[in-house]
Short mmCIF file of C-alpha atoms in Angstrom, two decimals:
data_model
loop_
_atom_site.label_atom_id
_atom_site.label_comp_id
_atom_site.label_asym_id
_atom_site.label_seq_id
_atom_site.Cartn_x
_atom_site.Cartn_y
_atom_site.Cartn_z
CA MET A 415 58.87 -25.08 43.04
CA THR A 416 59.47 -23.55 46.25
CA LYS A 417 58.52 -19.58 45.75
CA LEU A 418 61.69 -17.45 45.05
CA SER A 419 62.69 -14.65 47.73
CA TYR A 420 63.62 -10.96 46.62
CA ARG A 421 66.29 -11.29 48.92
CA GLN A 422 67.59 -14.67 46.87
CA VAL A 423 67.08 -12.92 43.25
CA GLU A 424 69.24 -9.51 44.46
CA ALA A 425 71.96 -12.17 45.59
CA PHE A 426 72.29 -13.75 42.47
CA ARG A 427 72.07 -10.53 40.57
CA ALA A 428 74.70 -8.97 42.80
CA VAL A 429 77.09 -12.15 42.26
CA MET A 430 76.93 -12.08 38.53
CA ILE A 431 77.90 -8.19 38.51
CA ALA A 432 80.71 -8.34 41.01
CA GLY A 433 81.92 -12.00 40.29
CA THR A 434 82.52 -12.79 43.64
CA THR A 435 80.51 -13.70 46.52
CA THR A 436 82.89 -11.21 48.74
CA GLY A 437 82.15 -8.37 45.83
CA ALA A 438 78.41 -9.16 45.95
CA ALA A 439 78.66 -8.90 49.80
CA GLU A 440 79.78 -5.25 49.40
CA LEU A 441 77.26 -4.34 47.05
CA LEU A 442 74.55 -5.56 49.51
CA TYR A 443 76.11 -4.42 52.59
CA ILE A 444 75.70 -7.59 53.90
CA SER A 445 78.12 -10.18 54.96
CA GLN A 446 79.65 -12.80 52.46
CA PRO A 447 78.33 -16.20 54.35
CA ALA A 448 75.08 -14.41 54.03
CA VAL A 449 75.27 -13.90 50.25
CA SER A 450 76.53 -17.33 49.82
CA ARG A 451 73.86 -18.73 51.79
CA LEU A 452 71.32 -16.99 49.66
CA LEU A 453 72.98 -17.87 46.53
CA ASN A 454 72.63 -21.67 47.63
CA ASP A 455 68.73 -21.36 48.34
CA PHE A 456 68.30 -19.78 44.84
CA GLU A 457 70.23 -22.56 43.25
CA ALA A 458 68.19 -25.25 45.33
CA THR A 459 64.98 -23.22 44.65
CA VAL A 460 65.42 -22.81 40.65
CA ASN A 461 66.46 -26.46 40.58
CA VAL A 462 68.98 -25.19 37.86
CA LYS A 463 73.04 -25.45 38.33
CA LEU A 464 74.05 -21.82 37.87
CA PHE A 465 77.68 -21.66 38.71
CA GLU A 466 80.68 -23.81 38.07
CA ARG A 467 83.44 -23.33 41.38
CA HIS A 468 86.60 -22.62 40.32
CA HIS A 469 88.99 -21.65 43.12
CA LYS A 470 87.41 -18.78 44.92
CA ARG A 471 85.64 -17.69 41.84
CA LEU A 472 82.04 -18.45 40.13
CA ALA A 473 81.54 -18.95 36.60
CA PRO A 474 78.13 -18.58 35.47
CA THR A 475 76.68 -21.47 33.50
CA PRO A 476 74.67 -20.76 30.22
CA GLU A 477 71.63 -21.15 32.20
CA ALA A 478 72.66 -18.49 34.79
CA LEU A 479 73.66 -15.98 31.86
CA LEU A 480 69.92 -16.27 30.51
CA LEU A 481 68.55 -15.99 33.84
CA PHE A 482 70.55 -13.02 34.58
CA GLU A 483 69.02 -11.27 31.32
CA GLU A 484 65.68 -12.10 32.77
CA VAL A 485 66.70 -10.54 36.28
CA GLU A 486 67.84 -7.60 34.84
CA ARG A 487 64.88 -6.75 32.77
CA SER A 488 63.08 -6.97 36.03
CA PHE A 489 65.38 -4.69 38.17
CA ILE A 490 65.21 -2.27 35.36
CA GLY A 491 61.35 -2.10 35.73
CA ILE A 492 61.92 -1.85 39.65
CA ASP A 493 64.65 1.12 38.92
CA ARG A 494 61.85 2.92 36.85
CA LEU A 495 59.49 2.57 39.44
CA ALA A 496 61.74 3.70 42.17
CA THR A 497 62.85 6.88 39.74
CA MET A 498 59.28 7.79 39.19
CA ALA A 499 58.37 7.55 42.65
CA GLU A 500 61.21 9.91 43.27
CA GLU A 501 60.01 12.33 40.40
CA LEU A 502 56.62 12.10 42.00
CA ARG A 503 57.82 13.33 45.32
CA ASP A 504 59.82 15.96 44.04
CA PHE A 505 57.18 17.17 41.43
CA GLN A 506 59.30 16.30 38.51
CA ARG A 507 56.55 14.17 37.09
CA GLY A 508 53.02 14.56 36.57
CA SER A 509 50.29 16.22 35.21
CA LEU A 510 47.86 19.39 36.32
CA LYS A 511 44.72 19.44 34.58
CA VAL A 512 42.65 22.61 34.88
CA ALA A 513 39.57 23.98 33.65
CA ALA A 514 38.36 27.65 34.61
CA MET A 515 35.69 30.22 33.43
CA PRO A 516 37.20 33.09 31.12
CA ALA A 517 37.03 35.55 33.82
CA ILE A 518 40.17 34.25 35.61
CA ALA A 519 41.53 32.23 32.60
CA LEU A 520 41.97 35.25 30.06
CA GLY A 521 44.77 37.12 32.21
CA PHE A 522 45.27 36.08 35.93
CA LEU A 523 45.27 32.18 35.78
CA PRO A 524 48.09 31.71 32.99
CA ARG A 525 50.41 33.92 34.81
CA VAL A 526 49.51 31.80 38.26
CA MET A 527 50.42 28.61 35.98
CA GLN A 528 53.40 29.70 34.59
CA LYS A 529 54.63 30.59 38.15
CA PHE A 530 54.09 27.08 39.16
CA SER A 531 55.50 25.68 36.23
CA ASP A 532 58.65 27.41 37.08
CA SER A 533 59.18 25.27 40.01
CA HIS A 534 57.39 21.99 38.70
CA GLN A 535 59.28 21.93 35.30
CA GLY A 536 58.44 17.99 34.96
CA VAL A 537 54.85 18.31 35.39
CA SER A 538 52.76 18.71 32.29
CA HIS A 539 49.99 21.67 32.13
CA THR A 540 46.57 21.74 30.60
CA LEU A 541 44.17 24.78 30.51
CA GLN A 542 40.80 24.55 29.02
CA VAL A 543 38.86 27.56 29.26
CA ARG A 544 34.81 26.95 29.31
CA SER A 545 31.56 28.83 31.14
CA SER A 546 31.41 28.15 34.78
CA GLN A 547 28.66 24.95 34.33
CA GLN A 548 30.99 23.20 32.08
CA VAL A 549 33.59 23.58 34.48
CA ALA A 550 31.52 22.08 36.89
CA ASP A 551 30.51 19.29 34.48
CA TRP A 552 33.76 18.47 33.52
CA ILE A 553 35.36 18.34 37.14
CA ALA A 554 32.21 16.08 38.55
CA THR A 555 33.15 13.74 35.53
CA GLN A 556 36.78 13.71 36.77
CA HIS A 557 38.28 14.84 33.37
CA PHE A 558 40.20 17.54 35.06
CA ASP A 559 41.90 17.92 38.45
CA VAL A 560 40.51 21.37 39.66
CA GLY A 561 38.25 23.68 38.58
CA ILE A 562 37.56 27.54 38.89
CA GLY A 563 34.20 28.83 38.38
CA ALA A 564 31.58 31.48 39.42
CA ILE A 565 29.22 28.87 40.31
CA ASN A 566 28.25 27.66 44.12
CA VAL A 567 26.59 24.24 43.13
CA VAL A 568 25.41 21.45 45.43
CA ASP A 569 26.50 18.24 43.83
CA PRO A 570 27.74 15.22 45.81
CA ALA A 571 30.16 14.70 42.77
CA LEU A 572 32.00 17.79 43.49
CA SER A 573 34.07 19.42 46.21
CA VAL A 574 33.70 23.17 46.14
CA GLU A 575 35.95 25.63 48.19
CA VAL A 576 35.54 29.44 47.90
CA LEU A 577 38.52 31.10 46.61
CA GLY A 578 37.30 34.50 47.06
CA GLU A 579 34.30 36.47 47.06
CA ALA A 580 34.90 39.77 45.45
CA ALA A 581 32.59 42.91 44.33
CA LEU A 582 31.51 43.93 40.85
CA VAL A 583 33.58 47.09 39.44
CA CYS A 584 32.28 49.86 37.01
CA ALA A 585 33.74 49.88 33.57
CA LEU A 586 34.11 53.31 32.05
CA PRO A 587 35.52 54.94 28.84
CA ALA A 588 38.70 56.78 30.48
CA ARG A 589 37.54 60.52 29.41
CA HIS A 590 33.86 59.46 30.92
CA PRO A 591 32.77 62.49 33.12
CA LEU A 592 32.06 59.77 35.88
CA ALA A 593 35.60 58.62 35.59
CA LYS A 594 36.68 61.58 38.21
CA LYS A 595 34.51 59.77 40.99
CA ALA A 596 36.23 57.72 43.03
CA VAL A 597 33.11 55.28 43.86
CA ILE A 598 30.60 55.05 41.45
CA VAL A 599 26.63 54.48 42.44
CA PRO A 600 23.56 53.34 41.00
CA GLU A 601 22.19 57.04 40.75
CA ASP A 602 25.63 57.77 38.80
CA LEU A 603 24.66 55.31 35.95
CA ARG A 604 20.90 56.71 35.53
CA ASP A 605 19.80 56.54 31.65
CA GLN A 606 23.38 55.60 30.67
CA PRO A 607 24.09 53.41 27.87
CA PHE A 608 24.55 49.97 29.78
CA ILE A 609 26.42 46.54 28.72
CA SER A 610 24.87 44.07 30.79
CA LEU A 611 25.95 40.30 31.50
CA GLY A 612 23.49 37.95 30.04
CA PRO A 613 20.69 36.41 31.84
CA GLU A 614 22.69 33.19 31.92
CA GLN A 615 24.69 34.75 34.36
CA SER A 616 23.46 34.55 37.92
CA VAL A 617 24.96 37.72 38.59
CA ARG A 618 22.68 39.49 36.36
CA TYR A 619 19.86 39.22 38.52
CA LYS A 620 22.03 40.55 41.36
CA VAL A 621 22.82 43.83 39.13
CA ASP A 622 19.20 44.47 37.99
CA GLU A 623 17.79 44.27 41.81
CA ALA A 624 20.21 46.79 42.93
CA PHE A 625 18.91 49.12 40.26
CA GLU A 626 15.52 48.33 40.94
CA GLN A 627 15.82 49.29 44.33
CA ALA A 628 17.85 52.40 43.88
CA ARG A 629 14.95 53.10 41.32
CA VAL A 630 17.45 53.40 38.75
CA SER A 631 16.87 53.07 35.16
CA ARG A 632 19.62 52.38 32.49
CA GLN A 633 19.49 52.18 28.66
CA LEU A 634 20.47 48.47 28.02
CA VAL A 635 21.90 48.44 25.00
CA PHE A 636 24.08 44.88 24.72
CA ASP A 637 23.70 41.82 26.40
CA THR A 638 27.03 39.61 26.48
CA GLN A 639 28.14 36.50 28.76
CA LEU A 640 31.45 37.43 29.30
CA SER A 641 33.06 40.25 31.38
CA HIS A 642 35.77 40.61 28.79
CA VAL A 643 33.49 41.37 26.10
CA ALA A 644 31.83 43.58 28.11
CA CYS A 645 34.81 45.51 28.47
CA SER A 646 35.45 45.57 24.72
CA PHE A 647 31.84 46.96 24.40
CA VAL A 648 33.13 49.61 26.76
CA ASP A 649 36.37 50.15 24.85
CA ALA A 650 34.90 50.67 21.85
CA GLY A 651 32.51 53.39 23.47
CA ALA A 652 29.21 51.69 23.65
CA GLY A 653 28.41 52.45 27.35
CA VAL A 654 29.55 51.60 30.72
CA ALA A 655 29.23 48.14 32.54
CA LEU A 656 29.64 46.17 35.57
CA VAL A 657 32.19 43.38 35.49
CA ASP A 658 34.40 41.24 37.61
CA PRO A 659 37.57 42.71 39.15
CA ILE A 660 39.99 40.10 37.81
CA THR A 661 38.62 40.71 34.45
CA ALA A 662 39.13 44.26 35.15
CA LEU A 663 42.50 44.21 36.42
CA HIS A 664 43.76 42.49 33.24
CA PHE A 665 41.80 44.07 30.47
CA PRO A 666 44.60 45.78 28.31
CA SER A 667 43.19 48.96 27.35
CA ALA A 668 44.12 52.60 28.23
CA ASN A 669 41.05 53.79 27.03
CA LEU A 670 39.03 52.23 30.20
CA VAL A 671 38.93 53.19 33.89
CA PHE A 672 37.29 50.92 36.74
CA ARG A 673 35.88 52.28 39.80
CA PRO A 674 34.60 50.21 42.66
CA PHE A 675 30.68 50.34 42.60
CA GLU A 676 28.35 50.41 45.51
CA PRO A 677 26.30 48.62 46.93
CA TRP A 678 28.69 45.79 46.72
CA ILE A 679 27.21 43.23 44.58
CA SER A 680 29.03 39.78 44.97
CA PHE A 681 30.89 37.71 42.38
CA SER A 682 32.35 34.74 43.71
CA TYR A 683 35.26 32.58 42.39
CA HIS A 684 35.12 28.84 43.57
CA LEU A 685 37.63 26.30 43.33
CA LEU A 686 36.00 22.56 42.26
CA PHE A 687 37.55 19.24 43.11
CA PRO A 688 35.90 15.67 41.99
CA ALA A 689 34.87 14.66 45.27
CA SER A 690 35.45 11.00 44.89
CA ARG A 691 38.92 11.32 43.81
CA PRO A 692 41.93 12.11 46.41
CA ARG A 693 43.61 15.38 45.42
CA SER A 694 47.36 15.08 44.36
CA ARG A 695 50.26 16.82 45.67
CA ILE A 696 50.63 18.77 42.86
CA THR A 697 46.80 19.78 42.80
CA GLN A 698 47.43 20.76 46.84
CA GLU A 699 50.23 22.83 45.59
CA PHE A 700 48.54 24.54 42.82
CA SER A 701 45.43 25.21 44.95
CA GLN A 702 47.79 26.69 47.50
CA LEU A 703 49.79 28.91 44.96
CA LEU A 704 46.37 30.32 43.72
CA ARG A 705 45.24 31.34 46.79
CA SER A 706 48.40 33.18 47.53
CA GLU A 707 48.49 34.80 44.10
CA LEU A 708 45.09 36.05 44.58
CA ALA A 709 45.88 37.41 48.03
CA LEU A 710 48.88 39.57 46.22
CA LEU A 711 46.69 40.59 43.59
CA THR A 712 44.52 42.06 46.19
CA GLU A 713 47.01 43.99 47.87
CA GLN A 714 48.39 45.37 44.55
CA SER A 715 44.71 46.38 43.00
CA SER A 716 44.57 49.57 44.40
CA GLY A 717 41.20 48.95 46.11
CA LEU A 718 39.69 47.45 42.88
CA LEU A 719 39.65 43.89 43.76
CA ARG A 720 38.05 43.68 47.29
CA LEU A 721 37.51 40.13 48.72
CA LYS A 722 35.30 39.85 51.28
CA ASP A 723 37.27 37.77 53.80
CA MET A 724 39.86 40.53 53.81
CA LEU A 725 37.44 43.32 54.90
CA ASN A 726 35.85 44.00 58.07
CA THR A 727 32.58 44.89 56.29
CA PRO A 728 31.75 44.45 52.48
#
């Protein structure tokens, strides 16, 4: 059998709906003779009589009715594809799967994702919180669309971009004598009870080096993996800590104050993407929003969140 053309099937469907070739021509925005030609070609191709001609009307045969049912099923599928394409274009359909380290996920990120959801209501959202290394592993294996971590890895499976390079800040009890200072330096923390980020955190070694270079000793009382937990220790009266500034800005306690710390000790936030998979429009839009919201947070932080690319010098 000669292969059917889409245009022939479309003409047959239009005639079945309109009942006449004239009505079908109006539906398809083509001439009536063009519809008649397509319909004749369709009948010749399927080699089945599909219509009885009665005056100027076409009466479909039982075979035509059966064929029309199948054609409708096909067109419903095409309509669904068209609808889905429109929804994808207008961000009314799709998904966004984010994996993030706790430092950015426990306060800042949910607000950003909610703002994104407000303008992309047909998009489903997932947020999983893990260590930076686990985030990198998940992105490398394409389990998530975008990751946020404090890890700058060299991995061919990853595409890594700097979201922001900030400086650690000092967490102090609100009634601590040092709370009166505008900036904290190593000498201020000499022999102070100190909650340190654990050895699995690369920033731990930067902190230790800063105090060694200043020849300042501390009372190391607790190690913990998370800045949020370090703040909780300070809140409980265990000592002081150096933590990342986004955690500091979102830690819910009036018993703590946070002050800039000098020298600058970098804490970098990185965006991670699967290297071998193109980024969806949803992922691109979310990444742009994340950057703009981080810039806004920086402006509103009263100098606590200092991003290196927004300063002349660190």
